[in-house]
Short mmCIF file of C-alpha atoms in Angstrom, two decimals:
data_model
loop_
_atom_site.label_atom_id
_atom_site.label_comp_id
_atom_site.label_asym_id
_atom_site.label_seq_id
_atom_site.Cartn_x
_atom_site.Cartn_y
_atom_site.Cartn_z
CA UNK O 1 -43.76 24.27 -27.84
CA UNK O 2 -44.10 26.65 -30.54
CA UNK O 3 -46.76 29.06 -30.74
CA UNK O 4 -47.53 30.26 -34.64
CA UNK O 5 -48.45 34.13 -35.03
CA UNK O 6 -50.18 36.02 -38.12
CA UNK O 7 -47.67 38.63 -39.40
CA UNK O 8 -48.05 42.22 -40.20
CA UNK O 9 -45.09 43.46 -42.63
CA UNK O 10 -43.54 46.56 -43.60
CA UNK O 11 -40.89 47.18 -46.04
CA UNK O 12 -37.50 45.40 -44.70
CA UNK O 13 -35.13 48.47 -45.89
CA UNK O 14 -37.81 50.22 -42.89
CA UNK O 15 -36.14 48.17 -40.19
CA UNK O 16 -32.55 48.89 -39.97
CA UNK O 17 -30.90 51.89 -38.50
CA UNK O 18 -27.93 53.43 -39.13
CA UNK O 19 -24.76 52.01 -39.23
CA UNK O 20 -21.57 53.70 -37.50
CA UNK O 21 -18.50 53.87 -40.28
CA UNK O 22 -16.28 51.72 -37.77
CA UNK O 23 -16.36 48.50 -37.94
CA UNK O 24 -16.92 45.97 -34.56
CA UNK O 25 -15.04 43.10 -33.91
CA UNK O 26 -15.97 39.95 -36.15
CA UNK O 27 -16.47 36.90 -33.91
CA UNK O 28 -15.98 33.39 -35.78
CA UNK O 29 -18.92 31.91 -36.81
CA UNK O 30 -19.89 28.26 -37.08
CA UNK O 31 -22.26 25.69 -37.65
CA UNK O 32 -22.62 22.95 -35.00
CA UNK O 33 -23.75 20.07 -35.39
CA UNK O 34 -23.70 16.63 -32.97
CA UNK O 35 -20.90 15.23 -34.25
CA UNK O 36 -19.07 17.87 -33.85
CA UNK O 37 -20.05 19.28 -30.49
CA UNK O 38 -18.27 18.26 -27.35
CA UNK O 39 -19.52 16.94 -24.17
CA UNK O 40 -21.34 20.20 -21.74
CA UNK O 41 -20.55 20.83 -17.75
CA UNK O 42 -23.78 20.39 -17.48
CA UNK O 43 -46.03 47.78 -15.03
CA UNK O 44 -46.42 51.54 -14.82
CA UNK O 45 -45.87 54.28 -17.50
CA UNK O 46 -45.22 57.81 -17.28
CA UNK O 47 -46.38 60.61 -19.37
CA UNK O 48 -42.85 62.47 -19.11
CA UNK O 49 -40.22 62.50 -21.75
CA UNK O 50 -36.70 62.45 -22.26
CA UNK O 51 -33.72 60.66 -24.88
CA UNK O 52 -30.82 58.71 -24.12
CA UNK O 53 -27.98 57.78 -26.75
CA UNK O 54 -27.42 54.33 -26.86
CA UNK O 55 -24.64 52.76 -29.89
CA UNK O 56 -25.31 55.91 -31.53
CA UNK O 57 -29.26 56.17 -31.22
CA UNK O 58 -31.81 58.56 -29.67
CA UNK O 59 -34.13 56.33 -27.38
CA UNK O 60 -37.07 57.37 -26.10
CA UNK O 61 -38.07 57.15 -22.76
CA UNK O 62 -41.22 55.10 -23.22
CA UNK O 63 -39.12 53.08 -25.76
CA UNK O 64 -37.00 51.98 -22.69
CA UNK O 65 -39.40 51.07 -20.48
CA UNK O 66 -41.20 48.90 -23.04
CA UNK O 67 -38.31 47.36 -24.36
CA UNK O 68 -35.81 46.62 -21.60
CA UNK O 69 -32.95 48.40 -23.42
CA UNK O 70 -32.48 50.65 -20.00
CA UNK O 71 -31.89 47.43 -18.27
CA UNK O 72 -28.86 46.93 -21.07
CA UNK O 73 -27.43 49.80 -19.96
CA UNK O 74 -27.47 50.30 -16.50
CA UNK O 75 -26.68 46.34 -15.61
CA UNK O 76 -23.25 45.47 -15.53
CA UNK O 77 -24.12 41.95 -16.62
CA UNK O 78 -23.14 41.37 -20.23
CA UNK O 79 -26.99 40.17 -22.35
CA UNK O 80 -25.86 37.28 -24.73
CA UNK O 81 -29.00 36.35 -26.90
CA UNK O 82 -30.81 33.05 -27.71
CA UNK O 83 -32.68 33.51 -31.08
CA UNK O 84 -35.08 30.39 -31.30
CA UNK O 85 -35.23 30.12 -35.09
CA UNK O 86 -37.83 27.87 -36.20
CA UNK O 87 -40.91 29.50 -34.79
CA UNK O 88 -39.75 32.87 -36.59
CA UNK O 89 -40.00 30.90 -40.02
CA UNK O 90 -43.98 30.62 -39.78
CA UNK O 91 -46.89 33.21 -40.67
CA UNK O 92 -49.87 31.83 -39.13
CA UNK O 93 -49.62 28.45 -39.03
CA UNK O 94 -47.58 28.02 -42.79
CA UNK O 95 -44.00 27.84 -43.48
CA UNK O 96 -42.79 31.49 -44.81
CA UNK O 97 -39.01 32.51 -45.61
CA UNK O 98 -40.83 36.35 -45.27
CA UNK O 99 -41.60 35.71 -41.67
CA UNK O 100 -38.28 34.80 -41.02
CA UNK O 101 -36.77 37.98 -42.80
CA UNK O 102 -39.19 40.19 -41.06
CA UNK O 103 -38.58 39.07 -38.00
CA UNK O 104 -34.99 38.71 -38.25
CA UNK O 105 -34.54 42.52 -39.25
CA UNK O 106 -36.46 43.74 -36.80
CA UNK O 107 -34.44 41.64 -33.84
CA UNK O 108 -31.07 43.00 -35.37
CA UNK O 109 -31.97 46.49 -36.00
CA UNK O 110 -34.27 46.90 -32.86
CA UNK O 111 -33.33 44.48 -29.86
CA UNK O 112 -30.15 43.13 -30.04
CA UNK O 113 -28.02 45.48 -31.75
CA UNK O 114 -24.17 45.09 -31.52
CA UNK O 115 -24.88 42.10 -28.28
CA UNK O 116 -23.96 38.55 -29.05
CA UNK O 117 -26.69 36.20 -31.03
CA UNK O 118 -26.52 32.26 -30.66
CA UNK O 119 -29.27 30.99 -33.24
CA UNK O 120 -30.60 27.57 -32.37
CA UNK O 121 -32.61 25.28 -34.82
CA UNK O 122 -34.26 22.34 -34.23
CA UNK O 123 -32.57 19.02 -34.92
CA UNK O 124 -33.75 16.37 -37.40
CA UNK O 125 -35.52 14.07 -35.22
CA UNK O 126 -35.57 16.14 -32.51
CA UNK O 127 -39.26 15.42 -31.51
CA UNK O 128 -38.50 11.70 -30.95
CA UNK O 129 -37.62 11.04 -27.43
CA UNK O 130 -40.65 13.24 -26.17
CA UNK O 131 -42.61 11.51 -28.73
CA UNK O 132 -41.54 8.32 -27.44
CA UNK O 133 -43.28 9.36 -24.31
CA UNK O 134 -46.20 10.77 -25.48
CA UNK O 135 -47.20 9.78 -29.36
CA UNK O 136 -49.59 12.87 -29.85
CA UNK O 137 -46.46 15.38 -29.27
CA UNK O 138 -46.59 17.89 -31.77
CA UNK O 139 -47.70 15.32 -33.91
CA UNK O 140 -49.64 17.82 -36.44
CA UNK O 141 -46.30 19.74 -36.79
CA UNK O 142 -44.97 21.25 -40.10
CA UNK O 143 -41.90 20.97 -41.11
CA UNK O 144 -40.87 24.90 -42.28
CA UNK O 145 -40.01 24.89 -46.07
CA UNK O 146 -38.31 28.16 -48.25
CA UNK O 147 -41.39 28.98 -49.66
CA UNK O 148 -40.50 31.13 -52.77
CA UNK O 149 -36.61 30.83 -52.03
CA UNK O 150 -35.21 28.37 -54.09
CA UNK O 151 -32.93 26.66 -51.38
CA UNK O 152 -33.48 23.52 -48.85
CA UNK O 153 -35.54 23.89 -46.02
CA UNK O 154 -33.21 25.86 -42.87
CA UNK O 155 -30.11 26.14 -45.81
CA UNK O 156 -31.03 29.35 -46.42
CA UNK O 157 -31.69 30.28 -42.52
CA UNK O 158 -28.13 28.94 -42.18
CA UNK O 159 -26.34 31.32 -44.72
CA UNK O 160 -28.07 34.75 -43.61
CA UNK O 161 -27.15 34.00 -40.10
CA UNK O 162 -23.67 33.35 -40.69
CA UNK O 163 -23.43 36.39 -43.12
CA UNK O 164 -24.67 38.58 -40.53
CA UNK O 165 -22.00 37.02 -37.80
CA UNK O 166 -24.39 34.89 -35.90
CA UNK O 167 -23.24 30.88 -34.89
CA UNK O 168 -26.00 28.94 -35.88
CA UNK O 169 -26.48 25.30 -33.33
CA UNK O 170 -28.24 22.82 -34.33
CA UNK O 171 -28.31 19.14 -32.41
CA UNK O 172 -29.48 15.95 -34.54
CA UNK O 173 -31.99 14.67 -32.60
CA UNK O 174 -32.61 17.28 -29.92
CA UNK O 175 -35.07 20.05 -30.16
CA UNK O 176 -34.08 24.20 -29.72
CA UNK O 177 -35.70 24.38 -26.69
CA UNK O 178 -33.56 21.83 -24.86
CA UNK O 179 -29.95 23.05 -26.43
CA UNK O 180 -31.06 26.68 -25.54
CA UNK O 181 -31.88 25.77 -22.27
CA UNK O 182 -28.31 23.99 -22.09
CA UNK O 183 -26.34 27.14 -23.52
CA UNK O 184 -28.29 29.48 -21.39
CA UNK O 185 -27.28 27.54 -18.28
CA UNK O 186 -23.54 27.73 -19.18
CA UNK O 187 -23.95 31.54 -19.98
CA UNK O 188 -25.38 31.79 -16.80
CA UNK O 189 -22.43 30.03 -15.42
CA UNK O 190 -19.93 32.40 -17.37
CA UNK O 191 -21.61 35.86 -15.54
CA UNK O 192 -23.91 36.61 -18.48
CA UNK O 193 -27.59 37.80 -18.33
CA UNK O 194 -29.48 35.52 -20.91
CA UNK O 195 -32.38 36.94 -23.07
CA UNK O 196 -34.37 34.26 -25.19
CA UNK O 197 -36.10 35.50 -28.45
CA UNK O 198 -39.01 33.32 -29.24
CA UNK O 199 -42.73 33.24 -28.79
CA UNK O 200 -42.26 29.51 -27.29
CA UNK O 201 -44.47 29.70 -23.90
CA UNK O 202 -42.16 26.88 -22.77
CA UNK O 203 -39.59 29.02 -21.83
CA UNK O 204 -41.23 30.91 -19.30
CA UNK O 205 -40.25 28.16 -16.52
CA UNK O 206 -36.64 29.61 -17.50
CA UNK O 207 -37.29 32.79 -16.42
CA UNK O 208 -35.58 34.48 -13.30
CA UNK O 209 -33.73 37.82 -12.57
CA UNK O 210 -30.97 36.68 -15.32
CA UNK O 211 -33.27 35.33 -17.80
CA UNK O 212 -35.73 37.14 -19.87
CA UNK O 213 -37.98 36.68 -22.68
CA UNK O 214 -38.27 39.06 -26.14
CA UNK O 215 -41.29 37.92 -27.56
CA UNK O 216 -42.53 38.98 -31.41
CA UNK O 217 -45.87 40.31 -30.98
CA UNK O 218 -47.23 40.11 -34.79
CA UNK O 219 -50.05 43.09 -34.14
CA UNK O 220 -47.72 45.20 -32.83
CA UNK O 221 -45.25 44.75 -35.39
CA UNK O 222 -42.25 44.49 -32.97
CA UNK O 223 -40.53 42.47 -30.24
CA UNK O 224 -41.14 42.75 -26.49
CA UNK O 225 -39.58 42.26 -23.66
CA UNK O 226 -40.93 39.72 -20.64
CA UNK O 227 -39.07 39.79 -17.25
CA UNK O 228 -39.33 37.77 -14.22
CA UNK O 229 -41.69 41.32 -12.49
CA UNK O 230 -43.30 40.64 -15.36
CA UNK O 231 -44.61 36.69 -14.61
CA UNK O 232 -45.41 37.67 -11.59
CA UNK O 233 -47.47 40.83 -12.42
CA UNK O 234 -49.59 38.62 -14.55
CA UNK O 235 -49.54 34.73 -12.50
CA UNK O 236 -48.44 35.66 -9.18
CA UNK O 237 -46.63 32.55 -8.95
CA UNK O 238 -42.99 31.65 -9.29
CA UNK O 239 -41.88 30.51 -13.10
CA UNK O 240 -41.51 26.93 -12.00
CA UNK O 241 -45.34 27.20 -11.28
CA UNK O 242 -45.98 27.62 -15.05
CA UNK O 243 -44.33 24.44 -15.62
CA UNK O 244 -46.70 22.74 -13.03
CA UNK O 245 -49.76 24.38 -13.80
CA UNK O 246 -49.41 23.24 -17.35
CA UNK O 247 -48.60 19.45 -16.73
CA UNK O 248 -52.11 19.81 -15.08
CA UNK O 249 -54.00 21.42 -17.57
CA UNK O 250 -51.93 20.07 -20.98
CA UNK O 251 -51.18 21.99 -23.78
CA UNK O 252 -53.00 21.84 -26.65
CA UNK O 253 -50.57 23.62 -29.36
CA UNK O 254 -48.06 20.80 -28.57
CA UNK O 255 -50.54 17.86 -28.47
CA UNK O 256 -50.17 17.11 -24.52
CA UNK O 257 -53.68 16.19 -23.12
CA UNK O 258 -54.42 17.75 -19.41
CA UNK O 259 -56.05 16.22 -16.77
CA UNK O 260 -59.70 17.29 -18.04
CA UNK O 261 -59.08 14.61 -20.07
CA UNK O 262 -59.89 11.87 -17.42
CA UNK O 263 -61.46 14.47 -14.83
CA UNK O 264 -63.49 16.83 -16.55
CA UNK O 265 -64.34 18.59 -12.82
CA UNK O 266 -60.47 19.28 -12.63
CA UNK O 267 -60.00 23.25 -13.77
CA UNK O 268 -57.65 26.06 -14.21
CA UNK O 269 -58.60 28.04 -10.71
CA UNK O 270 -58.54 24.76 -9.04
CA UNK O 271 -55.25 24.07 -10.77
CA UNK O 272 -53.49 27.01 -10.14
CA UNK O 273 -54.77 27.48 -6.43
CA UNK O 274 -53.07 23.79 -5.68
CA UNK O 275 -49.44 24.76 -7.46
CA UNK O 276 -49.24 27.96 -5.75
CA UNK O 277 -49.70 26.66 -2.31
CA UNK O 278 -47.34 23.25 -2.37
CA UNK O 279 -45.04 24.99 -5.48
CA UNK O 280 -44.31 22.57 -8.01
CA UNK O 281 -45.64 19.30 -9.61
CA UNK O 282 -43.89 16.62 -7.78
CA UNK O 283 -44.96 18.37 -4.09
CA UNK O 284 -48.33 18.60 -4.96
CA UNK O 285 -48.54 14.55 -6.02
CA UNK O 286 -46.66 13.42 -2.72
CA UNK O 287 -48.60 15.49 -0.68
CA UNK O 288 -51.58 13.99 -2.31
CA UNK O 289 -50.00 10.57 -1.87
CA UNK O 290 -50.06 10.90 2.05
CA UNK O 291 -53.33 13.74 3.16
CA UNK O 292 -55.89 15.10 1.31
CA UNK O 293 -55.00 18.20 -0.45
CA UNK O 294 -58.10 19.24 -1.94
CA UNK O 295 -62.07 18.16 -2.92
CA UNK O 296 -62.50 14.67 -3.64
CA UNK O 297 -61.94 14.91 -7.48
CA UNK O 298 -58.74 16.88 -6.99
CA UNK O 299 -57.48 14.05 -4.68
CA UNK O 300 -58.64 11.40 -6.64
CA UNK O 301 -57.49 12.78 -9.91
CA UNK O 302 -53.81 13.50 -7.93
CA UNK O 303 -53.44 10.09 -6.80
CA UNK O 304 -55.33 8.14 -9.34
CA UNK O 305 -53.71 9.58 -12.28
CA UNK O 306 -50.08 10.67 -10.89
CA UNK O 307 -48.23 8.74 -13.37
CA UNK O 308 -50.18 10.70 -15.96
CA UNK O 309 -48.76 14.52 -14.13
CA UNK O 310 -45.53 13.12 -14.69
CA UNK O 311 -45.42 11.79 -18.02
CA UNK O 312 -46.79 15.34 -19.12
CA UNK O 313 -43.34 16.94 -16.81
CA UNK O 314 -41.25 14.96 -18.57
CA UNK O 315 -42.80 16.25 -21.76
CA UNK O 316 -43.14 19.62 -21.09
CA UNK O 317 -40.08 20.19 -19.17
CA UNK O 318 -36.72 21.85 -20.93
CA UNK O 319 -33.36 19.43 -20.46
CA UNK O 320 -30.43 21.43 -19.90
CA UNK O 321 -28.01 18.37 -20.58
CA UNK O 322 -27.83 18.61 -24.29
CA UNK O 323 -23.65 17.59 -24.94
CA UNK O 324 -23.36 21.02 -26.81
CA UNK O 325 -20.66 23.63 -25.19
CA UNK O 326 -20.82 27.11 -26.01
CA UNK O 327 -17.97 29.18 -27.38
CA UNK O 328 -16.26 31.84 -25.87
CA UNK O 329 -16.29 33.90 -29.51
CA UNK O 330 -19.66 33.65 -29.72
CA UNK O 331 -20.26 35.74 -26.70
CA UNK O 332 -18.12 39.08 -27.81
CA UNK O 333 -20.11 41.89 -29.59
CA UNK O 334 -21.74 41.00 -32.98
CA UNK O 335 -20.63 42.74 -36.17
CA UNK O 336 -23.74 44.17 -37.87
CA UNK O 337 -22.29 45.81 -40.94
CA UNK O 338 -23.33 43.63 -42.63
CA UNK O 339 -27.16 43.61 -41.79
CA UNK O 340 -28.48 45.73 -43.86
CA UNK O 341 -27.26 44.16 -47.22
CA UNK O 342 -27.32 40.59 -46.42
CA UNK O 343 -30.69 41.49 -45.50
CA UNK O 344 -31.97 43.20 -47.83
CA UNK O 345 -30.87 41.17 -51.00
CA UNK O 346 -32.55 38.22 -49.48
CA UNK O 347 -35.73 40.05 -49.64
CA UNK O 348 -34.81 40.68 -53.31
CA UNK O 349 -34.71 37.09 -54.15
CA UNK O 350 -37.51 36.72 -52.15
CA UNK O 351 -39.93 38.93 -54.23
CA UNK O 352 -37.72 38.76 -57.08
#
């Protein structure tokens, strides 16, 4: 569920702007863990110019468009944000405490600004129900290590978001994807817009006018935002298509074999064509169960291997059941004073 990025990086001190003397409020903080959590209810561009102030910055047209902030500000819909940790603490496909500090900075001093953060981590063990399913399951998976800081793996992850007023979450034995999924539902439930930071392509089948994506794009050297107009610009399909589409054709990154595993005919146009016209997974396999819905290795392959189509859904699909409940102080406005220097002297130690 993770896809790893190579990493361009500038100086961190480069990424923050400046702060106003006043002080925001200071929501608590906290570490969760499962013992301690309680039970959950369940494109177009223009060549004109202009600024617009926003928490005490000049924004640039073009800077709006590309990055969703206008959205921020003309929606009356509170954003509360879902930073998907783990992915952020690769460069390429290696553990790095630098990719996590570059990233980081840029999210705070770019994206989210003063809006609420939830980090999420992945549980120990959290791999082992899907793996249960499906052995293969990320089963060439890293585990992320501090690289040249001298703390545990995820200790030191733990301390910089807490010093810069973020709750870190993390489940024993559930992965982020699945407790972000939960929190994001009972966001949703609480009138908030939810936007996920993480290059995971899994939660795309989240998306919808509410939910959004901010995605690190390593070339570009900054984060950008993915809305639902933007899925279907590029798939024409609903989100819950992506879902489908990829229980069909697998997913390599995460170690789930597609169905050109058994039917090597079966493609991506033939694939695609079938989810869009009977929308999701499960409609596609009755349908197939009762008339023929396609050529006779797309039938065959539907009925024959059916079982298989579902495994992969219950593999690839996010659970929004995780017994975590979110916090009502974690969704007031996040106190960044204290960015900049928590921050920066953890690059210190890091090339120290």
């Amino acid at each position: 569920m993770m896809m790893m990025t190579t990493l361009g990086f500038a100086h961190p001190l480069l990424f923050f702007r400046n702060k106003p003397t006043e002080k925001s409020h200071n929501p608590r903080t906290k570490c969760v863990s499962s013992s301690s959590s309680s039970a959950s209810p369940s494109s177009s561009s223009s060549t004109e110019t202009f600024h617009r102030t926003h928490n005490g910055q000049v924004i640039h047209k073009d800077a709006l468009l590309c990055d969703g902030i206008s959205e921020g500000i003309t929606k009356k819909k509170k954003r509360v944000f879902f930073l998907d940790v783990s992915p952020l603490c690769y460069e390429g496909n290696k553990p790095s405490s630098h990719a996590f500090g570059h990233w980081v900075s840029l999210f705070f001093s770019q994206v989210s600004l003063n809006d609420p953060v939830i980090a999420v981590i992945d549980g120990e063990e959290g791999n082992q129900r899907r793996r249960a399913l499906l052995p293969s399951y990320k089963s060439h998976r890293k585990s992320p290590n501090p690289g040249r800081y001298s703390k545990r793996p995820h200790q030191f992850v733990d301390e910089i978001l807490r010093k810069c007023n973020v709750p870190v979450v993390r489940m024993q034995g559930h992965e982020a994807d699945d407790v972000v999924a939960t929190l994001m539902e009972q966001a949703l439930q609480r009138g908030h817009r939810a936007v996920i930071a993480s290059p995971d392509k899994d939660f795309k089948q989240l998306i919808s006018e509410n939910v959004q994506i901010v995605i690190p794009l390593a070339d570009l050297r900054r984060w950008s935002f993915y809305t639902l107009k933007h899925y279907v610009a590029q798939y024409n399909c609903d989100p819950q298509s992506d879902l489908s589409f990829r229980c069909i054709m697998g997913d390599e990154v995460d170690g789930v074999p597609g169905i050109q595993q058994v039917v090597p005919a079966f493609g991506k146009k033939t694939a695609m064509k079938l989810v869009r016209k009977h929308g999701s997974l499960e409609s596609l396999l009755s349908a197939a169960a009762v008339r023929t819905v396609g050529r006779p290795y797309a039938q065959e392959a539907l009925t024959k291997h059916a079982d298989y189509l579902r495994r992969n859904y219950q593999v690839l699909a996010l659970k929004r059941d995780v017994k975590v409940q979110i916090q009502e102080e974690w969704l007031v406005e996040r106190d960044s004073s204290n960015d900049s220097e928590v921050l920066s002297s953890f690059f210190s130690t890091l090339h120290g």
